[in-house]
Structures are given as structure tokens and as C-alpha cells.
Amino acid sequence: MSEELTPENPETPESLETPAAEAVKPRKNGLYPAVSDELAANMKSGWADTELHGLEPIAQAAHTATRRAALSARFPGERLVVPAGHLKTRSNDTEYAFRAASEYAYLTGDQTQDGVLVLEPAGDGGHAATIYLLPRSDRENGEFWLSGQGELWVGRRHSLAEAEQLLGIPAKDVRELPAALTDATGPVRNVRGYDAGIEAALTDKVTAERDEELRVFLSEARAVKDDFEIGELQKAVDATVHGFEDVVKILDKAEATSERYIEGTFFLRARVEGNDIGYGSICAAGPHATTLHWVRNDGDVRSGELLLLDAGVETHSLYTADVTRTLPIDGRFDALQRKIYDAVYEAQEAGIAAVKPGAAYRDFHDASQRVLAEKLVEWGLVEGPVERVLELGLQRRWTLHGTGHMLGLDVHDCAAARTEAYVNGTLEPGMCLTVEPGLYFQADDLTVPEEYRGIGVRIEDDILVTADGNRNLSAALPRRADEVEAWMASVKQG
Ligand code: GLY
Ligand code: MN
Ligand code: MN
């Protein structure tokens, strides 16, 4: 009997001891009984050659090349390292679903765990890109069937040659990268926070300040979307619209169970039509609508109350929608719900109208906030005049959050951009942002009449800045109160 391939024996084959194989070490859970020499030998052979040839490049390969060229031009003569990240442990030997770092996906179109993109300075002043990936599992040393991340367990990976064809980037074995980076000389920058092994290899060569400049550049580069990205955002929104329709159809089942039925229903759509949800779905019924990030979703769903549903499908290319509708659970707004809803609708209309090229980014926020402040004064909830309310920000007790944000690979996209390039910046065609005003009256807010308490309304759409104004990517979901009611009735009828 050979013990050398069992997890109980620390003398695992040498190739499993390389740094990059750390993540693929055998599980210590007894799943692997001792194997005989005969079985070990037997498992090495008798497998068909499944190498794929003549693969077409992925749809965004030309776009990722353009994005890498812009990055190259910004940092001439410097080695740039952009990791995808690793699996994260959820508990014991189970992991969260892997989601590649947005910077890596943006520059490569790839989503493979453990991958790293390196731009190496080239003689001509530009860079040569290499993508470092884990190759096919080795059958000689048993990795493919004895490692928890071996292909027999988790599925086939692309070979390096296949990856090169698909991505249009030369590929190498990622297990060689840490040593190569340690040995390399010359200036280098790394996107931090995803790959501790890469950071350890670079620890004496990088500074936090210079790495931050790389992160900021990549964040700002993502503000204006290319044609591929706009198409993906529209796909994300279209799938999200289907998810909202799915939810309207099952509101009676949610009433019989909980908000979880809504969460699960939307998630089903996200997984079937897209890659995932782009962020935790907020399925907030009744007073939960006043909790901005209500993602526990374990509350009751009651007829007569409102459902605030904030959810977005993420596409297979990782672009996400971010849409909110506030729906009367029984299909009809009552008078007060409608009054509050109409105010938020009016604020959103004003906000959307302010989204156009050349406008200050802050304009849509200011336009929405003004409408909401006017309503709060009109309703006697805060003392006017409106200018005083806005100057002191008194409306914010009930408006709570900013009116929107950039949208893309991340729901809060471009988050590392400098203030002057984002919040104090100017809108340009190709930017995509949410416009999402809301009013929230907490259940324990003694400063408003009792009937307001526990009502929360947000309406959120995904707005693309165009050459002459904007396009509402989520216009297929009705927003006006009467149109919402009519839409719900028709969706329920099926
Ligand atoms: N769903 C998070 C947001 O609306 O910003
Ligand atoms: Mn949002
Ligand atoms: Mn949202």
C-alpha cells in the first residue's frame, strides 16, 4: 500500500506543495481513503485528450485590449499586477461562491479563481500582457482526483492554450508567478486586497500610495462604459425586470410565508438568467422598508402594506442592475401611501431630467432633494422655507441617503474614484447611474403623524447618459402609481 497520496500523510506529492497549490490542498475530512499503488497508477492513464482547438475569442476581447492599452499608457515602464482573488472560506471546508475581482474582470474578461493579470513593461514603451492561470489538473501526481480543487471534483478548467485563444492574452502557469515577481526588478504596482500570496511576493517592492493610484485609475476608467458594457447593463436590467414580474406573481405565497419567498423567487431568476444577484436583495415589507439595507428578509408580508424590493441581476459577464420598486402588496396604494409614493416619483422625475451630458454629477441629487424638501414642508413635517431646509439638510431625517451612484461591474461602481472625478465631476455620454430618491418614516419617529410611521418608499432606475440626454434602461418597469397598479394586475393575471 502506498500512503503518499493520502491526506493523512503530510508527504503529499511535491507539486502540491507549491505556493499556488496551497488553495488546492486535499481536504482533511477523511474523504480520501488510502489508495493502493495499483489504483494510483491506474488513475494516471486511460483519459481522453479533451483539448479544445480553434476557439473564438470572447465577445469582449477587443474591448479588454482597449482597456489594457489605456492602463498601459497611464503607467509606462511599470509592472502592473491585477489579481482575480481566491476562494473564501464560509465554514470549515465549504467556500463562498467565487466572484472575480472587478478590476481583473474588466481588464481580461476572465473570471477564473486564482488568476492574475500582469502587464510587463515592453521595449517600445508599452506593455506585454500575460494572464497567469492554474493549468489543467496534473494527472501524473494525482492532483486531479485527490485535491479538493482538482478538476475531477470541481470541473474542467481551460488549458492555458485554450485561455489564450479565448481571452486574446498569452497565458502562463500561475504557480510560477510569485517567484517571478520576487525575483523581478523595476517599479511595480499591485491591486491590493485580493491575493495575499501576490502581496507577500511584492511586499518590499510596492507602496500603499502607488498601489492606490493604480486602484483609483482603474475605478475612474470604468466610469464611461463601452458598447459591450452598455449591452450587458441592459441585459442585467432586462433579467431584473423578469425577476420583478416573478415576484409580483408570488406575492400571495410570500404572504403565506415571509419575505424569504420574495428573495428566493428573485434569486431563482438571477441564477437562471444571469450569473447571480449583484448585491443582497432587499425584500422589505411594511416597516422594514424604512431600513435601508434590510437583507434579513425574514419578516411578514401583509396585505395593505407596501413592499420595497431593491434587487438586481448580475450578468454572466458580471455587470449588475440595481432597481427598486415600491409595490402595494394587495395591488392598490391607499391614499397616504400614494401621496408619499407620488412625492418620491416626482422627485425621481426631477432627478432623471437632470441627467445629461455636461451636467454636474450633483445636479440630479439636488433636483430630487429639492422636490422632497418641498413636499415635507407642504405636509407640515418640517418648518420652511424650503431654502432653509435644504441649507440645513433637515429633509435628510427622511431622505436618508444620496440619490444615486455609478453602476457597472459593481453595484456601487467606480467607488475608488477621486471626488473631483466623481461626485464633483461632470456627466459624460456612456456613464450609467442610478436615480433613487426615497422617503422613509421610521416606525418610532415621533416627529411625524402616526399614520406615516412605518412607511418607506424608494423608486430606483438605471439611467444611461447619452449624447443628447439620457436613456432609462429600466423603463420597462412602470413607475407611476397608476401604471404600477395596472402592471401588477396584468402580471398577476399572467
Ligand atoms: N441596492 C443598493 C443601492 O441601491 O445602492
Ligand atoms: Mn442603488
Ligand atoms: Mn438599489
PDB file of C-alpha atoms in Angstrom, residues 184-313:
ATOM      1  CA  ALA A 184      11.852  40.802 -10.772  1.00  0.00           C
ATOM      2  CA  THR A 185      13.363  44.270 -10.585  1.00  0.00           C
ATOM      3  CA  GLY A 186      11.929  47.646 -11.561  1.00  0.00           C
ATOM      4  CA  PRO A 187       8.858  49.631 -10.484  1.00  0.00           C
ATOM      5  CA  VAL A 188       5.695  47.646  -9.819  1.00  0.00           C
ATOM      6  CA  ARG A 189       2.138  48.316  -8.710  1.00  0.00           C
ATOM      7  CA  ASN A 190      -0.450  45.857  -7.480  1.00  0.00           C
ATOM      8  CA  VAL A 191      -4.223  45.981  -6.972  1.00  0.00           C
ATOM      9  CA  ARG A 192      -4.421  45.121  -3.283  1.00  0.00           C
ATOM     10  CA  GLY A 193      -6.977  43.225  -1.273  1.00  0.00           C
ATOM     11  CA  TYR A 194      -7.477  40.104  -3.364  1.00  0.00           C
ATOM     12  CA  ASP A 195      -4.371  37.939  -3.298  1.00  0.00           C
ATOM     13  CA  ALA A 196      -2.268  37.634  -0.149  1.00  0.00           C
ATOM     14  CA  GLY A 197       0.316  35.441  -1.913  1.00  0.00           C
ATOM     15  CA  ILE A 198       0.990  38.067  -4.564  1.00  0.00           C
ATOM     16  CA  GLU A 199       1.117  40.791  -1.928  1.00  0.00           C
ATOM     17  CA  ALA A 200       3.658  38.781   0.068  1.00  0.00           C
ATOM     18  CA  ALA A 201       5.824  38.362  -3.045  1.00  0.00           C
ATOM     19  CA  LEU A 202       5.707  42.113  -3.695  1.00  0.00           C
ATOM     20  CA  THR A 203       5.915  43.369  -0.136  1.00  0.00           C
ATOM     21  CA  ASP A 204       9.324  45.073  -0.482  1.00  0.00           C
ATOM     22  CA  LYS A 205       8.625  46.458  -3.953  1.00  0.00           C
ATOM     23  CA  VAL A 206       5.347  48.374  -3.665  1.00  0.00           C
ATOM     24  CA  THR A 207       3.975  51.252  -1.615  1.00  0.00           C
ATOM     25  CA  ALA A 208       0.403  51.764  -0.467  1.00  0.00           C
ATOM     26  CA  GLU A 209       0.307  55.177  -2.116  1.00  0.00           C
ATOM     27  CA  ARG A 210       1.416  53.961  -5.530  1.00  0.00           C
ATOM     28  CA  ASP A 211      -0.893  50.947  -5.404  1.00  0.00           C
ATOM     29  CA  GLU A 212      -3.752  53.272  -4.546  1.00  0.00           C
ATOM     30  CA  GLU A 213      -3.027  55.312  -7.683  1.00  0.00           C
ATOM     31  CA  LEU A 214      -3.486  52.145  -9.733  1.00  0.00           C
ATOM     32  CA  ARG A 215      -6.779  51.341  -7.983  1.00  0.00           C
ATOM     33  CA  VAL A 216      -8.032  54.903  -8.479  1.00  0.00           C
ATOM     34  CA  PHE A 217      -7.115  54.868 -12.173  1.00  0.00           C
ATOM     35  CA  LEU A 218      -8.997  51.607 -12.756  1.00  0.00           C
ATOM     36  CA  SER A 219     -12.005  52.913 -10.865  1.00  0.00           C
ATOM     37  CA  GLU A 220     -12.179  56.111 -12.885  1.00  0.00           C
ATOM     38  CA  ALA A 221     -11.531  54.275 -16.166  1.00  0.00           C
ATOM     39  CA  ARG A 222     -14.752  52.346 -15.563  1.00  0.00           C
ATOM     40  CA  ALA A 223     -16.947  55.470 -15.369  1.00  0.00           C
ATOM     41  CA  VAL A 224     -17.628  55.667 -19.112  1.00  0.00           C
ATOM     42  CA  LYS A 225     -18.959  52.378 -20.402  1.00  0.00           C
ATOM     43  CA  ASP A 226     -18.102  50.957 -23.834  1.00  0.00           C
ATOM     44  CA  ASP A 227     -20.677  49.399 -26.150  1.00  0.00           C
ATOM     45  CA  PHE A 228     -20.160  45.926 -24.744  1.00  0.00           C
ATOM     46  CA  GLU A 229     -20.737  47.158 -21.197  1.00  0.00           C
ATOM     47  CA  ILE A 230     -23.881  49.092 -22.119  1.00  0.00           C
ATOM     48  CA  GLY A 231     -25.264  45.967 -23.765  1.00  0.00           C
ATOM     49  CA  GLU A 232     -24.506  43.933 -20.651  1.00  0.00           C
ATOM     50  CA  LEU A 233     -26.115  46.505 -18.354  1.00  0.00           C
ATOM     51  CA  GLN A 234     -29.244  46.370 -20.494  1.00  0.00           C
ATOM     52  CA  LYS A 235     -29.218  42.563 -20.241  1.00  0.00           C
ATOM     53  CA  ALA A 236     -28.874  42.815 -16.475  1.00  0.00           C
ATOM     54  CA  VAL A 237     -31.821  45.184 -16.299  1.00  0.00           C
ATOM     55  CA  ASP A 238     -33.959  43.046 -18.622  1.00  0.00           C
ATOM     56  CA  ALA A 239     -33.408  39.983 -16.454  1.00  0.00           C
ATOM     57  CA  THR A 240     -34.158  42.090 -13.385  1.00  0.00           C
ATOM     58  CA  VAL A 241     -37.464  43.168 -14.917  1.00  0.00           C
ATOM     59  CA  HIS A 242     -38.322  39.483 -15.305  1.00  0.00           C
ATOM     60  CA  GLY A 243     -37.372  38.936 -11.662  1.00  0.00           C
ATOM     61  CA  PHE A 244     -39.740  41.711 -10.525  1.00  0.00           C
ATOM     62  CA  GLU A 245     -42.531  40.153 -12.585  1.00  0.00           C
ATOM     63  CA  ASP A 246     -41.792  36.796 -10.949  1.00  0.00           C
ATOM     64  CA  VAL A 247     -42.146  38.401  -7.533  1.00  0.00           C
ATOM     65  CA  VAL A 248     -45.475  40.049  -8.326  1.00  0.00           C
ATOM     66  CA  LYS A 249     -46.795  36.633  -9.349  1.00  0.00           C
ATOM     67  CA  ILE A 250     -45.970  35.044  -5.987  1.00  0.00           C
ATOM     68  CA  LEU A 251     -46.994  37.773  -3.532  1.00  0.00           C
ATOM     69  CA  ASP A 252     -49.767  35.534  -2.164  1.00  0.00           C
ATOM     70  CA  LYS A 253     -47.196  32.833  -1.410  1.00  0.00           C
ATOM     71  CA  ALA A 254     -44.999  35.428   0.286  1.00  0.00           C
ATOM     72  CA  GLU A 255     -47.988  36.461   2.416  1.00  0.00           C
ATOM     73  CA  ALA A 256     -48.356  32.841   3.440  1.00  0.00           C
ATOM     74  CA  THR A 257     -44.674  32.537   4.334  1.00  0.00           C
ATOM     75  CA  SER A 258     -42.324  35.529   4.579  1.00  0.00           C
ATOM     76  CA  GLU A 259     -40.100  37.975   2.705  1.00  0.00           C
ATOM     77  CA  ARG A 260     -37.816  34.992   2.088  1.00  0.00           C
ATOM     78  CA  TYR A 261     -40.214  33.764  -0.595  1.00  0.00           C
ATOM     79  CA  ILE A 262     -39.599  37.012  -2.461  1.00  0.00           C
ATOM     80  CA  GLU A 263     -35.849  36.771  -2.005  1.00  0.00           C
ATOM     81  CA  GLY A 264     -35.801  33.172  -3.243  1.00  0.00           C
ATOM     82  CA  THR A 265     -38.016  33.936  -6.210  1.00  0.00           C
ATOM     83  CA  PHE A 266     -35.799  36.777  -7.405  1.00  0.00           C
ATOM     84  CA  PHE A 267     -32.681  34.692  -6.779  1.00  0.00           C
ATOM     85  CA  LEU A 268     -34.038  31.910  -8.981  1.00  0.00           C
ATOM     86  CA  ARG A 269     -34.368  34.363 -11.851  1.00  0.00           C
ATOM     87  CA  ALA A 270     -30.865  35.737 -11.188  1.00  0.00           C
ATOM     88  CA  ARG A 271     -29.303  32.286 -11.270  1.00  0.00           C
ATOM     89  CA  VAL A 272     -31.207  31.073 -14.307  1.00  0.00           C
ATOM     90  CA  GLU A 273     -30.954  34.177 -16.478  1.00  0.00           C
ATOM     91  CA  GLY A 274     -27.727  35.639 -15.115  1.00  0.00           C
ATOM     92  CA  ASN A 275     -24.728  34.716 -13.010  1.00  0.00           C
ATOM     93  CA  ASP A 276     -26.078  35.771  -9.623  1.00  0.00           C
ATOM     94  CA  ILE A 277     -27.631  38.692  -7.800  1.00  0.00           C
ATOM     95  CA  GLY A 278     -25.342  41.735  -7.926  1.00  0.00           C
ATOM     96  CA  TYR A 279     -25.915  42.506  -4.226  1.00  0.00           C
ATOM     97  CA  GLY A 280     -28.054  41.204  -1.402  1.00  0.00           C
ATOM     98  CA  SER A 281     -31.710  41.619  -2.374  1.00  0.00           C
ATOM     99  CA  ILE A 282     -33.649  43.997  -0.134  1.00  0.00           C
ATOM    100  CA  CYS A 283     -37.122  42.468   0.210  1.00  0.00           C
ATOM    101  CA  ALA A 284     -38.598  44.853   2.725  1.00  0.00           C
ATOM    102  CA  ALA A 285     -42.285  44.567   3.524  1.00  0.00           C
ATOM    103  CA  GLY A 286     -44.189  47.003   5.732  1.00  0.00           C
ATOM    104  CA  PRO A 287     -41.986  48.930   8.192  1.00  0.00           C
ATOM    105  CA  HIS A 288     -38.867  47.051   7.036  1.00  0.00           C
ATOM    106  CA  ALA A 289     -38.928  49.396   4.028  1.00  0.00           C
ATOM    107  CA  THR A 290     -37.559  52.108   6.298  1.00  0.00           C
ATOM    108  CA  THR A 291     -34.400  50.050   6.994  1.00  0.00           C
ATOM    109  CA  LEU A 292     -32.145  50.941   4.077  1.00  0.00           C
ATOM    110  CA  HIS A 293     -30.187  47.699   3.946  1.00  0.00           C
ATOM    111  CA  TRP A 294     -32.848  45.261   5.065  1.00  0.00           C
ATOM    112  CA  VAL A 295     -31.412  41.974   3.804  1.00  0.00           C
ATOM    113  CA  ARG A 296     -32.501  39.640   6.605  1.00  0.00           C
ATOM    114  CA  ASN A 297     -35.752  39.294   4.685  1.00  0.00           C
ATOM    115  CA  ASP A 298     -37.374  37.202   7.384  1.00  0.00           C
ATOM    116  CA  GLY A 299     -40.406  39.326   8.072  1.00  0.00           C
ATOM    117  CA  ASP A 300     -44.113  39.008   7.383  1.00  0.00           C
ATOM    118  CA  VAL A 301     -45.662  40.166   4.128  1.00  0.00           C
ATOM    119  CA  ARG A 302     -49.060  41.727   4.794  1.00  0.00           C
ATOM    120  CA  SER A 303     -51.872  42.826   2.555  1.00  0.00           C
ATOM    121  CA  GLY A 304     -52.433  46.578   2.863  1.00  0.00           C
ATOM    122  CA  GLU A 305     -48.739  47.323   3.339  1.00  0.00           C
ATOM    123  CA  LEU A 306     -46.005  48.199   0.865  1.00  0.00           C
ATOM    124  CA  LEU A 307     -43.165  46.021  -0.387  1.00  0.00           C
ATOM    125  CA  LEU A 308     -39.912  47.821  -1.139  1.00  0.00           C
ATOM    126  CA  LEU A 309     -37.983  45.490  -3.437  1.00  0.00           C
ATOM    127  CA  ASP A 310     -34.426  46.567  -4.299  1.00  0.00           C
ATOM    128  CA  ALA A 311     -32.762  43.861  -6.375  1.00  0.00           C
ATOM    129  CA  GLY A 312     -30.518  43.381  -9.389  1.00  0.00           C
ATOM    130  CA  VAL A 313     -29.454  40.509 -11.597  1.00  0.00           C
TER     131      VAL A 313
END
